[in-house]
Short mmCIF file of C-alpha atoms (C1' of nucleotides) in Angstrom, two decimals:
data_model
loop_
_atom_site.label_atom_id
_atom_site.label_comp_id
_atom_site.label_asym_id
_atom_site.label_seq_id
_atom_site.Cartn_x
_atom_site.Cartn_y
_atom_site.Cartn_z
CA MET A 1 2.00 -18.71 17.19
CA THR A 2 1.86 -16.43 20.16
CA GLY A 3 0.61 -13.60 18.05
CA ASP A 4 3.14 -11.37 19.76
CA GLU A 5 5.84 -11.39 17.18
CA GLY A 6 7.60 -8.10 16.85
CA PRO A 7 8.88 -6.28 13.79
CA GLY A 8 11.19 -7.78 11.28
CA THR A 9 8.45 -9.68 9.55
CA ALA A 10 8.36 -7.45 6.55
CA GLY A 11 9.85 -10.14 4.33
CA VAL A 12 8.78 -10.55 0.76
CA ASN A 13 7.06 -13.87 1.28
CA PRO A 14 3.67 -13.45 2.86
CA HIS A 15 3.55 -17.03 4.02
CA ARG A 16 6.64 -16.62 6.05
CA LEU A 17 4.41 -14.23 7.93
CA TRP A 18 2.67 -16.99 9.81
CA LEU A 19 5.81 -18.91 10.62
CA GLY A 20 7.34 -17.68 13.84
CA ASP A 21 10.31 -15.36 13.74
CA PRO A 22 12.71 -15.65 16.67
CA ARG A 23 13.27 -12.30 18.31
CA PRO A 24 16.56 -10.78 17.36
CA ARG A 25 19.15 -10.69 20.13
CA ARG A 26 20.28 -7.16 19.67
CA GLY A 27 18.81 -3.77 19.01
CA ARG A 28 15.95 -1.71 20.30
CA ARG A 29 13.01 -3.56 21.81
CA PRO A 30 9.66 -3.34 19.99
CA ALA A 31 7.25 -0.87 21.55
CA TYR A 32 4.09 -2.43 20.12
CA SER A 33 3.03 -5.83 18.92
CA ARG A 34 1.45 -7.27 15.86
CA GLU A 35 -1.34 -8.54 18.05
CA ALA A 36 -2.13 -5.09 19.47
CA ILE A 37 -2.06 -3.47 16.06
CA THR A 38 -4.29 -6.14 14.58
CA ALA A 39 -6.72 -5.85 17.48
CA ALA A 40 -6.92 -2.10 17.00
CA ALA A 41 -7.63 -2.55 13.32
CA VAL A 42 -10.35 -5.09 14.09
CA ALA A 43 -11.94 -2.80 16.65
CA LEU A 44 -11.96 -0.03 14.09
CA ALA A 45 -13.57 -2.23 11.46
CA ASP A 46 -16.17 -3.50 13.91
CA ALA A 47 -17.08 0.02 14.95
CA GLU A 48 -16.96 1.92 11.68
CA GLY A 49 -16.60 -0.56 8.86
CA LEU A 50 -13.75 -1.72 6.68
CA GLU A 51 -13.31 1.59 4.90
CA ALA A 52 -12.49 3.24 8.22
CA VAL A 53 -9.42 1.05 8.54
CA THR A 54 -6.65 3.30 7.29
CA MET A 55 -3.06 3.09 8.36
CA ARG A 56 -3.31 6.51 9.96
CA ARG A 57 -6.37 5.72 12.01
CA VAL A 58 -5.03 2.37 13.15
CA ALA A 59 -1.76 3.97 14.16
CA ALA A 60 -3.60 6.68 16.09
CA ARG A 61 -5.59 4.04 17.97
CA VAL A 62 -2.44 2.19 18.91
CA GLY A 63 -0.61 5.38 19.80
CA ALA A 64 2.10 4.76 17.26
CA GLY A 65 3.41 6.67 14.31
CA VAL A 66 1.93 5.71 10.99
CA MET A 67 5.11 4.32 9.56
CA SER A 68 5.73 2.17 12.58
CA LEU A 69 2.95 -0.13 11.47
CA TYR A 70 5.10 -1.16 8.55
CA SER A 71 7.50 -2.84 10.90
CA TYR A 72 4.74 -5.23 11.92
CA ALA A 73 3.05 -5.81 8.60
CA PRO A 74 4.65 -5.22 5.22
CA ASP A 75 1.54 -3.55 3.81
CA LYS A 76 -2.13 -2.95 4.35
CA GLU A 77 -3.17 -6.06 2.46
CA THR A 78 -1.24 -8.10 4.97
CA LEU A 79 -2.83 -6.23 7.85
CA LEU A 80 -6.21 -7.28 6.48
CA GLU A 81 -5.00 -10.85 6.37
CA LEU A 82 -3.95 -10.55 9.99
CA MET A 83 -7.34 -9.12 10.89
CA VAL A 84 -9.17 -12.01 9.30
CA ASP A 85 -7.10 -14.55 11.14
CA HIS A 86 -7.38 -12.61 14.37
CA VAL A 87 -11.16 -12.84 14.50
CA SER A 88 -11.00 -16.43 13.30
CA GLY A 89 -9.89 -17.15 16.83
CA GLU A 90 -13.49 -16.66 17.94
CA LEU A 91 -14.51 -19.60 15.79
CA SER A 92 -13.81 -22.16 18.47
CA PRO A 93 -15.72 -25.34 17.73
CA PRO A 94 -18.22 -26.27 20.44
CA GLY A 95 -16.58 -29.64 20.97
CA PRO A 96 -15.37 -32.73 19.16
CA PRO A 97 -17.46 -34.08 16.27
CA THR A 98 -20.47 -36.08 17.40
CA GLY A 99 -20.32 -38.54 14.55
CA ASP A 100 -23.43 -37.13 12.90
CA TRP A 101 -21.43 -35.31 10.30
CA ARG A 102 -24.39 -33.63 8.65
CA ALA A 103 -25.51 -32.04 11.89
CA ASP A 104 -21.93 -31.14 12.73
CA LEU A 105 -21.40 -29.55 9.34
CA LYS A 106 -24.54 -27.50 9.73
CA ALA A 107 -23.30 -26.37 13.12
CA VAL A 108 -20.05 -25.32 11.46
CA ALA A 109 -21.98 -23.19 8.98
CA HIS A 110 -24.09 -21.63 11.71
CA LEU A 111 -20.93 -20.76 13.60
CA GLN A 112 -19.53 -19.11 10.51
CA ARG A 113 -22.71 -17.14 9.93
CA ALA A 114 -22.84 -15.84 13.50
CA HIS A 115 -19.19 -14.99 13.23
CA MET A 116 -19.67 -12.95 10.08
CA LEU A 117 -22.69 -11.17 11.48
CA ARG A 118 -20.58 -10.18 14.45
CA HIS A 119 -17.93 -8.78 12.09
CA PRO A 120 -19.92 -7.49 9.13
CA TRP A 121 -16.76 -6.50 7.29
CA LEU A 122 -15.68 -10.13 6.99
CA PRO A 123 -17.54 -11.02 3.79
CA ALA A 124 -15.97 -8.09 2.01
CA ALA A 125 -12.54 -8.89 3.42
CA LEU A 126 -12.86 -12.50 2.33
CA ALA A 127 -13.90 -11.51 -1.18
CA THR A 128 -10.26 -11.41 -2.23
CA HIS A 129 -8.58 -14.69 -1.58
CA ARG A 130 -6.37 -15.00 1.44
CA THR A 131 -4.24 -17.86 2.68
CA PRO A 132 -5.49 -19.21 5.99
CA GLY A 133 -3.57 -18.27 9.09
CA PRO A 134 -3.10 -20.45 12.15
CA ARG A 135 -6.48 -19.72 13.71
CA ALA A 136 -8.36 -20.28 10.48
CA LEU A 137 -6.43 -23.51 10.08
CA ALA A 138 -7.52 -24.63 13.51
CA PHE A 139 -11.11 -24.22 12.45
CA LEU A 140 -10.43 -25.99 9.17
CA GLU A 141 -8.96 -28.80 11.20
CA HIS A 142 -12.25 -29.10 13.06
CA ALA A 143 -14.27 -29.05 9.84
CA LEU A 144 -12.13 -31.83 8.41
CA ALA A 145 -12.61 -33.86 11.56
CA VAL A 146 -16.34 -33.39 11.18
CA LEU A 147 -16.14 -34.78 7.67
CA ARG A 148 -14.09 -37.81 8.66
CA PRO A 149 -17.10 -40.16 8.88
CA THR A 150 -17.90 -39.46 5.25
CA GLY A 151 -14.82 -41.35 4.13
CA LEU A 152 -14.35 -38.86 1.32
CA ASP A 153 -10.91 -38.18 -0.08
CA GLY A 154 -8.98 -35.16 1.10
CA GLY A 155 -9.50 -33.03 -1.98
CA THR A 156 -13.26 -33.42 -1.80
CA LYS A 157 -13.35 -32.62 1.91
CA LEU A 158 -11.39 -29.44 1.34
CA GLU A 159 -13.67 -28.59 -1.54
CA ILE A 160 -16.77 -29.10 0.56
CA PHE A 161 -15.43 -26.78 3.20
CA ALA A 162 -14.55 -24.14 0.62
CA GLN A 163 -17.99 -24.36 -0.95
CA LEU A 164 -19.71 -24.21 2.38
CA THR A 165 -17.73 -21.13 3.31
CA ALA A 166 -18.50 -19.53 -0.04
CA PHE A 167 -22.17 -20.23 0.51
CA VAL A 168 -22.18 -18.74 3.98
CA THR A 169 -20.20 -15.73 2.82
CA GLY A 170 -22.57 -15.07 -0.01
CA HIS A 171 -25.60 -15.45 2.18
CA VAL A 172 -24.33 -13.19 4.92
CA ALA A 173 -23.20 -10.55 2.45
CA HIS A 174 -26.73 -10.49 1.14
CA GLU A 175 -28.21 -10.57 4.61
CA ILE A 176 -26.11 -7.63 5.75
CA ALA A 177 -27.06 -5.61 2.71
CA ARG A 178 -30.71 -6.15 3.55
CA ALA A 179 -30.26 -5.45 7.25
CA PRO A 180 -32.10 -2.37 8.55
CA ALA A 181 -28.96 -0.92 10.08
CA SER A 182 -27.25 -0.62 6.72
CA ARG A 183 -30.29 0.82 4.96
CA SER A 184 -31.67 4.19 5.74
CA SER A 185 -35.41 3.84 5.54
CA ALA A 186 -35.42 6.58 2.93
CA ARG A 187 -33.22 4.50 0.67
CA ALA A 188 -35.21 1.35 1.25
CA GLU A 189 -38.38 3.24 0.44
CA ALA A 190 -36.90 4.70 -2.70
CA GLU A 191 -35.84 1.26 -3.86
CA ALA A 192 -39.29 -0.16 -3.16
CA ARG A 193 -40.85 2.63 -5.16
CA TYR A 194 -38.41 2.04 -8.00
CA LEU A 195 -39.20 -1.67 -8.11
CA ALA A 196 -42.90 -0.95 -7.96
CA ALA A 197 -42.55 1.45 -10.88
CA VAL A 198 -40.71 -1.17 -12.91
CA ALA A 199 -43.29 -3.78 -12.03
CA ALA A 200 -46.02 -1.44 -13.15
CA ASP A 201 -44.52 -0.76 -16.57
CA GLY A 202 -46.10 -3.90 -17.98
CA ARG A 203 -42.90 -5.37 -19.32
CA HIS A 204 -42.10 -7.30 -16.15
CA PRO A 205 -45.15 -9.43 -15.47
CA GLU A 206 -43.28 -12.03 -13.44
CA LEU A 207 -41.73 -9.44 -11.19
CA ALA A 208 -45.08 -7.73 -10.77
CA GLU A 209 -46.68 -10.95 -9.70
CA ALA A 210 -43.80 -11.87 -7.40
CA LEU A 211 -44.05 -8.54 -5.65
CA ALA A 212 -47.82 -8.90 -5.40
CA SER A 213 -47.67 -12.29 -3.68
CA PRO A 214 -44.97 -11.85 -1.07
CA GLY A 215 -45.93 -14.82 1.09
CA ARG A 216 -45.11 -14.80 4.74
CA PRO A 217 -41.67 -13.28 5.27
CA LEU A 218 -39.12 -15.53 6.92
CA THR A 219 -36.36 -14.48 9.24
CA PRO A 220 -32.91 -14.47 7.65
CA GLU A 221 -31.98 -17.23 10.04
CA ALA A 222 -34.82 -19.42 8.80
CA THR A 223 -33.92 -18.78 5.20
CA PHE A 224 -30.31 -19.59 5.90
CA THR A 225 -31.22 -22.82 7.66
CA ARG A 226 -33.49 -23.88 4.87
CA PHE A 227 -30.91 -23.49 2.14
CA LEU A 228 -28.13 -24.87 4.27
CA ASP A 229 -30.13 -28.00 4.99
CA ARG A 230 -30.73 -28.43 1.29
CA LEU A 231 -27.07 -28.14 0.53
CA VAL A 232 -25.78 -30.40 3.30
CA ASP A 233 -28.45 -33.06 3.03
CA GLY A 234 -27.66 -33.29 -0.65
CA LEU A 235 -24.06 -34.28 0.01
CA ASP A 236 -23.48 -37.98 0.00
CA SER A 237 -20.69 -39.77 1.75
CA HIS A 238 -18.54 -41.68 -0.67
CA MET B 1 -33.70 2.49 -21.56
CA THR B 2 -31.58 3.31 -24.53
CA GLY B 3 -28.52 3.64 -22.41
CA ASP B 4 -27.73 6.84 -24.23
CA GLU B 5 -28.97 9.28 -21.69
CA GLY B 6 -26.90 12.39 -21.44
CA PRO B 7 -25.85 14.42 -18.42
CA GLY B 8 -28.25 15.82 -15.92
CA THR B 9 -28.71 12.54 -14.14
CA ALA B 10 -26.69 13.54 -11.15
CA GLY B 11 -29.75 13.68 -8.89
CA VAL B 12 -29.55 12.61 -5.29
CA ASN B 13 -31.75 9.60 -5.69
CA PRO B 14 -29.82 6.74 -7.24
CA HIS B 15 -32.96 4.95 -8.31
CA ARG B 16 -34.02 7.86 -10.40
CA LEU B 17 -30.87 6.96 -12.28
CA TRP B 18 -32.55 4.11 -14.09
CA LEU B 19 -35.68 6.02 -14.94
CA GLY B 20 -35.28 7.86 -18.22
CA ASP B 21 -34.60 11.58 -18.20
CA PRO B 22 -35.93 13.47 -21.21
CA ARG B 23 -33.21 15.45 -22.93
CA PRO B 24 -33.38 19.13 -22.07
CA ARG B 25 -34.45 21.38 -24.89
CA ARG B 26 -31.83 24.02 -24.49
CA GLY B 27 -28.15 24.28 -23.86
CA ARG B 28 -25.02 22.65 -25.14
CA ARG B 29 -25.31 19.13 -26.54
CA PRO B 30 -23.59 16.32 -24.65
CA ALA B 31 -20.31 15.26 -26.19
CA TYR B 32 -20.26 11.77 -24.68
CA SER B 33 -22.80 9.31 -23.37
CA ARG B 34 -23.36 7.34 -20.27
CA GLU B 35 -23.20 4.23 -22.38
CA ALA B 36 -19.79 5.07 -23.83
CA ILE B 37 -18.36 5.97 -20.46
CA THR B 38 -19.70 2.79 -18.90
CA ALA B 39 -18.34 0.70 -21.75
CA ALA B 40 -14.91 2.27 -21.31
CA ALA B 41 -14.96 1.50 -17.61
CA VAL B 42 -15.97 -2.09 -18.30
CA ALA B 43 -13.21 -2.50 -20.86
CA LEU B 44 -10.74 -1.18 -18.33
CA ALA B 45 -11.95 -3.56 -15.64
CA ASP B 46 -11.87 -6.50 -18.03
CA ALA B 47 -8.34 -5.71 -19.10
CA GLU B 48 -6.70 -4.66 -15.86
CA GLY B 49 -9.07 -5.41 -13.01
CA LEU B 50 -11.40 -3.37 -10.87
CA GLU B 51 -8.67 -1.40 -9.15
CA ALA B 52 -7.58 -0.01 -12.49
CA VAL B 53 -10.96 1.68 -12.86
CA THR B 54 -10.25 5.20 -11.69
CA MET B 55 -12.09 8.26 -12.81
CA ARG B 56 -8.93 9.58 -14.42
CA ARG B 57 -8.23 6.46 -16.42
CA VAL B 58 -11.82 6.08 -17.54
CA ALA B 59 -11.89 9.70 -18.64
CA ALA B 60 -8.63 9.26 -20.54
CA ARG B 61 -10.08 6.23 -22.36
CA VAL B 62 -13.16 8.15 -23.35
CA GLY B 63 -11.15 11.21 -24.33
CA ALA B 64 -12.96 13.40 -21.85
CA GLY B 65 -11.86 15.51 -18.94
CA VAL B 66 -12.04 13.86 -15.57
CA MET B 67 -14.76 16.05 -14.19
CA SER B 68 -16.93 15.54 -17.23
CA LEU B 69 -17.72 12.06 -16.01
CA TYR B 70 -19.61 13.53 -13.13
CA SER B 71 -22.21 14.87 -15.51
CA TYR B 72 -23.08 11.31 -16.44
CA ALA B 73 -22.81 9.59 -13.07
CA PRO B 74 -22.99 11.36 -9.72
CA ASP B 75 -20.09 9.41 -8.26
CA LYS B 76 -17.86 6.42 -8.75
CA GLU B 77 -20.12 4.12 -6.79
CA THR B 78 -22.84 4.81 -9.31
CA LEU B 79 -20.45 4.20 -12.17
CA LEU B 80 -19.81 0.76 -10.72
CA GLU B 81 -23.52 0.17 -10.59
CA LEU B 82 -23.77 1.17 -14.23
CA MET B 83 -20.93 -1.20 -15.09
CA VAL B 84 -22.65 -4.12 -13.41
CA ASP B 85 -25.87 -3.50 -15.26
CA HIS B 86 -24.03 -2.91 -18.50
CA VAL B 87 -22.50 -6.37 -18.57
CA SER B 88 -25.75 -7.86 -17.32
CA GLY B 89 -26.93 -7.28 -20.84
CA GLU B 90 -24.83 -10.26 -21.91
CA LEU B 91 -26.97 -12.49 -19.72
CA SER B 92 -29.57 -13.07 -22.36
CA PRO B 93 -31.53 -16.20 -21.55
CA PRO B 94 -31.24 -18.92 -24.20
CA GLY B 95 -34.99 -19.00 -24.69
CA PRO B 96 -38.26 -19.33 -22.83
CA PRO B 97 -38.47 -21.74 -19.90
CA THR B 98 -38.89 -25.35 -20.96
CA GLY B 99 -41.12 -26.28 -18.07
CA ASP B 100 -38.42 -28.39 -16.41
CA TRP B 101 -37.69 -25.73 -13.86
CA ARG B 102 -34.81 -27.54 -12.19
CA ALA B 103 -32.93 -27.88 -15.46
CA ASP B 104 -33.78 -24.30 -16.34
CA LEU B 105 -32.58 -23.03 -13.00
CA LYS B 106 -29.31 -24.89 -13.38
CA ALA B 107 -28.92 -23.32 -16.80
CA VAL B 108 -29.46 -19.93 -15.21
CA ALA B 109 -26.66 -20.61 -12.75
CA HIS B 110 -24.34 -21.81 -15.47
CA LEU B 111 -25.03 -18.65 -17.41
CA GLN B 112 -24.18 -16.60 -14.37
CA ARG B 113 -20.97 -18.50 -13.79
CA ALA B 114 -19.79 -18.09 -17.37
CA HIS B 115 -20.70 -14.45 -17.16
CA MET B 116 -18.65 -13.87 -14.04
CA LEU B 117 -15.69 -15.77 -15.42
CA ARG B 118 -15.81 -13.48 -18.44
CA HIS B 119 -15.75 -10.45 -16.14
CA PRO B 120 -13.69 -11.56 -13.16
CA TRP B 121 -14.24 -8.27 -11.36
CA LEU B 122 -17.95 -8.98 -11.04
CA PRO B 123 -17.88 -10.97 -7.81
CA ALA B 124 -15.99 -8.19 -6.08
CA ALA B 125 -18.27 -5.54 -7.53
CA LEU B 126 -21.32 -7.47 -6.38
CA ALA B 127 -19.94 -7.85 -2.87
CA THR B 128 -21.53 -4.58 -1.87
CA HIS B 129 -25.22 -4.60 -2.53
CA ARG B 130 -26.55 -2.83 -5.57
CA THR B 131 -30.06 -2.29 -6.79
CA PRO B 132 -30.69 -4.09 -10.05
CA GLY B 133 -30.77 -2.02 -13.19
CA PRO B 134 -32.94 -2.68 -16.22
CA ARG B 135 -30.76 -5.37 -17.74
CA ALA B 136 -30.36 -7.22 -14.47
CA LEU B 137 -34.11 -6.99 -14.03
CA ALA B 138 -34.64 -8.54 -17.44
CA PHE B 139 -32.61 -11.51 -16.33
CA LEU B 140 -34.47 -11.67 -13.04
CA GLU B 141 -37.66 -11.70 -15.03
CA HIS B 142 -36.43 -14.79 -16.84
CA ALA B 143 -35.43 -16.49 -13.61
CA LEU B 144 -38.85 -15.84 -12.14
CA ALA B 145 -40.48 -17.25 -15.24
CA VAL B 146 -38.34 -20.34 -14.83
CA LEU B 147 -39.64 -20.75 -11.30
CA ARG B 148 -43.26 -20.33 -12.26
CA PRO B 149 -43.99 -24.09 -12.41
CA THR B 150 -42.97 -24.42 -8.76
CA GLY B 151 -46.04 -22.54 -7.67
CA LEU B 152 -44.05 -20.92 -4.87
CA ASP B 153 -44.99 -17.51 -3.54
CA GLY B 154 -43.20 -14.44 -4.80
CA GLY B 155 -41.05 -13.87 -1.76
CA THR B 156 -39.67 -17.38 -1.90
CA LYS B 157 -38.95 -17.15 -5.59
CA LEU B 158 -37.02 -13.94 -5.10
CA GLU B 159 -35.18 -15.51 -2.21
CA ILE B 160 -34.24 -18.53 -4.27
CA PHE B 161 -32.82 -16.33 -6.97
CA ALA B 162 -30.85 -14.28 -4.46
CA GLN B 163 -29.46 -17.40 -2.82
CA LEU B 164 -28.56 -18.92 -6.14
CA THR B 165 -26.75 -15.77 -7.16
CA ALA B 166 -24.93 -15.66 -3.83
CA PHE B 167 -23.89 -19.25 -4.31
CA VAL B 168 -22.59 -18.65 -7.81
CA THR B 169 -20.81 -15.48 -6.75
CA GLY B 170 -19.09 -17.24 -3.88
CA HIS B 171 -18.07 -20.13 -6.03
CA VAL B 172 -16.67 -18.01 -8.82
CA ALA B 173 -14.82 -15.75 -6.41
CA HIS B 174 -13.13 -18.84 -5.05
CA GLU B 175 -12.55 -20.25 -8.50
CA ILE B 176 -10.94 -17.05 -9.72
CA ALA B 177 -8.66 -16.90 -6.72
CA ARG B 178 -7.45 -20.40 -7.52
CA ALA B 179 -7.11 -19.74 -11.23
CA PRO B 180 -3.57 -19.94 -12.60
CA ALA B 181 -3.75 -16.52 -14.18
CA SER B 182 -4.23 -14.81 -10.85
CA ARG B 183 -1.52 -16.79 -9.10
CA SER B 184 2.09 -16.48 -9.96
CA SER B 185 3.51 -19.96 -9.73
CA ALA B 186 5.97 -18.66 -7.15
CA ARG B 187 3.13 -17.65 -4.88
CA ALA B 188 1.25 -20.88 -5.37
CA GLU B 189 4.41 -22.80 -4.57
CA ALA B 190 5.04 -20.77 -1.45
CA GLU B 191 1.53 -21.41 -0.26
CA ALA B 192 1.84 -25.12 -0.90
CA ARG B 193 5.07 -25.19 1.07
CA TYR B 194 3.45 -23.26 3.89
CA LEU B 195 0.52 -25.65 4.09
CA ALA B 196 2.87 -28.62 3.96
CA ALA B 197 4.86 -27.15 6.82
CA VAL B 198 1.73 -26.68 8.89
CA ALA B 199 0.59 -30.19 8.09
CA ALA B 200 3.95 -31.52 9.20
CA ASP B 201 3.90 -29.82 12.57
CA GLY B 202 1.89 -32.64 14.09
CA ARG B 203 -0.89 -30.46 15.41
CA HIS B 204 -3.02 -30.67 12.28
CA PRO B 205 -3.50 -34.39 11.67
CA GLU B 206 -6.71 -33.97 9.68
CA LEU B 207 -5.14 -31.43 7.38
CA ALA B 208 -2.09 -33.63 6.96
CA GLU B 209 -4.23 -36.55 5.94
CA ALA B 210 -6.40 -34.45 3.66
CA LEU B 211 -3.35 -33.16 1.83
CA ALA B 212 -1.92 -36.68 1.61
CA SER B 213 -5.03 -38.15 -0.04
CA PRO B 214 -5.92 -35.60 -2.66
CA GLY B 215 -8.15 -37.86 -4.73
CA ARG B 216 -8.57 -37.18 -8.41
CA PRO B 217 -8.76 -33.47 -8.99
CA LEU B 218 -11.96 -32.27 -10.63
CA THR B 219 -12.31 -29.38 -12.99
CA PRO B 220 -13.88 -26.27 -11.43
CA GLU B 221 -16.78 -26.79 -13.79
CA ALA B 222 -17.41 -30.29 -12.48
CA THR B 223 -17.21 -29.13 -8.89
CA PHE B 224 -19.60 -26.33 -9.61
CA THR B 225 -22.07 -28.63 -11.32
CA ARG B 226 -21.95 -31.08 -8.48
CA PHE B 227 -22.77 -28.56 -5.77
CA LEU B 228 -25.28 -26.76 -7.92
CA ASP B 229 -27.15 -29.99 -8.56
CA ARG B 230 -27.25 -30.68 -4.84
CA LEU B 231 -28.66 -27.27 -4.14
CA VAL B 232 -31.26 -27.20 -6.89
CA ASP B 233 -32.40 -30.80 -6.54
CA GLY B 234 -32.94 -30.13 -2.86
CA LEU B 235 -35.49 -27.42 -3.56
CA ASP B 236 -39.03 -28.62 -3.51
CA SER B 237 -41.88 -27.00 -5.28
CA HIS B 238 -44.44 -27.35 -2.50
"C1'" DC C 1 -29.79 39.18 -36.43
"C1'" DT C 2 -28.77 39.83 -31.17
"C1'" DC C 3 -29.34 38.48 -26.51
"C1'" DC C 4 -29.39 35.41 -22.88
"C1'" DA C 5 -30.79 31.54 -19.95
"C1'" DT C 6 -29.52 27.03 -20.10
"C1'" DT C 7 -26.51 23.21 -20.38
"C1'" DC C 8 -22.19 21.00 -20.53
"C1'" DC C 9 -16.92 20.76 -20.49
"C1'" DC C 10 -13.09 20.50 -17.70
"C1'" DG C 11 -8.74 22.95 -15.28
"C1'" DT C 12 -7.60 23.77 -10.69
"C1'" DA C 13 -7.44 22.55 -6.07
"C1'" DC C 14 -8.19 20.04 -1.60
"C1'" DG C 15 -8.12 16.47 1.59
"C1'" DC C 16 -7.33 11.83 1.85
"C1'" DT C 17 -4.92 7.49 0.84
"C1'" DG C 18 -0.77 3.93 0.97
"C1'" DT C 19 3.95 3.87 1.53
"C1'" DA C 20 9.34 5.03 0.21
"C1'" DC C 21 12.93 7.27 2.32
"C1'" DT C 22 15.78 8.57 6.05
"C1'" DG C 23 17.77 10.26 10.12
"C1'" DG C 24 17.68 9.61 14.94
"C1'" DA C 25 16.90 6.98 19.28
"C1'" DA C 26 17.32 2.85 21.89
"C1'" DT C 27 19.55 -1.51 22.79
"C1'" DG C 28 22.87 -5.43 23.70
"C1'" DA C 29 27.45 -7.49 22.47
"C1'" DG C 30 32.41 -7.08 22.52
"C1'" DC D 1 32.91 2.91 25.80
"C1'" DT D 2 32.07 1.71 21.10
"C1'" DC D 3 29.41 0.19 17.62
"C1'" DA D 4 26.44 -2.76 14.83
"C1'" DT D 5 21.79 -3.73 15.09
"C1'" DT D 6 17.03 -2.83 15.47
"C1'" DC D 7 13.05 -0.04 15.67
"C1'" DC D 8 10.41 4.57 15.74
"C1'" DA D 9 8.34 8.07 13.11
"C1'" DG D 10 8.57 12.74 10.55
"C1'" DT D 11 8.57 14.24 5.93
"C1'" DA D 12 7.32 13.68 1.31
"C1'" DC D 13 5.15 12.03 -2.92
"C1'" DA D 14 2.10 10.15 -6.29
"C1'" DG D 15 -2.45 8.94 -6.92
"C1'" DC D 16 -7.23 8.90 -5.48
"C1'" DG D 17 -12.39 10.87 -5.49
"C1'" DT D 18 -14.57 15.00 -6.10
"C1'" DA D 19 -16.13 20.34 -4.92
"C1'" DC D 20 -15.92 24.53 -7.24
"C1'" DG D 21 -16.33 27.77 -10.82
"C1'" DG D 22 -15.22 30.00 -15.20
"C1'" DG D 23 -15.63 29.47 -20.08
"C1'" DA D 24 -17.77 27.51 -24.26
"C1'" DA D 25 -21.61 25.90 -26.81
"C1'" DT D 26 -26.54 25.87 -27.76
"C1'" DG D 27 -31.36 27.07 -28.98
"C1'" DG D 28 -35.45 30.00 -27.98
"C1'" DA D 29 -37.11 34.80 -27.57
"C1'" DG D 30 -37.15 39.48 -29.10
#
DNA sequence: CTCCATTCCCGTACGCTGTACTGGAATGAG
DNA sequence: CTCATTCCAGTACAGCGTACGGGAATGGAG
């Protein structure tokens, strides 16, 4: 898994994608690399969002012709898959499990949250299911190690990880949507006015009261921690 | 909120969308309705998925010209918003809260899950944030009523509902991805073989063991209930 | 009734997308 | 050198969302 495989990976089977392909012995040498193309696509998504990732713009960033990309990934869907796995490399666990699996699992979730906040396009990209690449599998390996002390069977451990990831994804998607950067103040104001108007129409007494008693606002981080703790502390080992 | 508003709603402010617009007194009478167009789009999404919902195909289903749709919704993004709210109408609460708010809240989540399974495009459509329309607000009103016995402040109640929805959305997205209908057996087989190959490479001992001890497989419903119970039972009404 | 401002319908057109096709350039083996 | 192999990328096409604008319908005013 050097991440530097050249073309020739445009096979039908997407899973063959992750299994190394020995470089052919003859013919022209590749001018680019899957790694470089993926990195360019990630940079584009980080800077301008997922919808800015078009084959043309990625190619331009790499300095290649548009159609050349198709030698490195059979289609755009696969390029997205490569992007997800590429950034998964940043998810390096802080160290071996401590034995306190609840604390470790919470740390895993916090890592995932920070990771998704760093790449705000990730929740959307993960919305459609993708098979985990090598780097994502490395992180899964860590999560499973964390869960070892629970003594749970393999299916349950995998399920816990999937649920935890789904939870984090959902939370971060929501958090991003509420983030100031993604909301022009004009829009936020308009929405507030809309909700106030609905609350004032008399047919939504609960909403009116909820909006009237906001309580002290928590940071997204605090909210995340609170719900995460609930979820993890509720898991029992056996 | 009759859902039968005619054209003329193409204002800049999307929130004005939900506030009724009195029919103009002069001029040609609308030939279609926002409701009919939305229903056609929903039917299309139900039958062939979100990516089948194009302006052209929706127009064809309604029997209208493509550009006519833009008299009823300013753009496709708004049409999606209308679709989400349209199906939210199916989320009618089974009755007033019983007073057992934990049980009621779990029922709310189960309703949401069934709803999303009925419209598998919903998780993807909800991935980008949307402001709740009248039907979604009616359901929110119910959820807030359910939470009344907790005595929590409004902000927390809203947060709980958002988190619960995020949790359900994440779970269902995952569930749908794993569903047989969305996975050709060939693909599922290929993925299984890929994972087995990775597990056999010696560098993923935890994964290898997890795959070797699957445990008894649970239905998605059972898994959902288990995690939901953890989450809800962990909430305190302080 | 006629006249006309108003309102809506929708054909045409444009720029953008993902990608199939294909011919040409580079490479290493025999 | 010759040639099969491999990769690069220009051209082209169908399909997308939607801006524009002319024509058709409508109801109030005279």
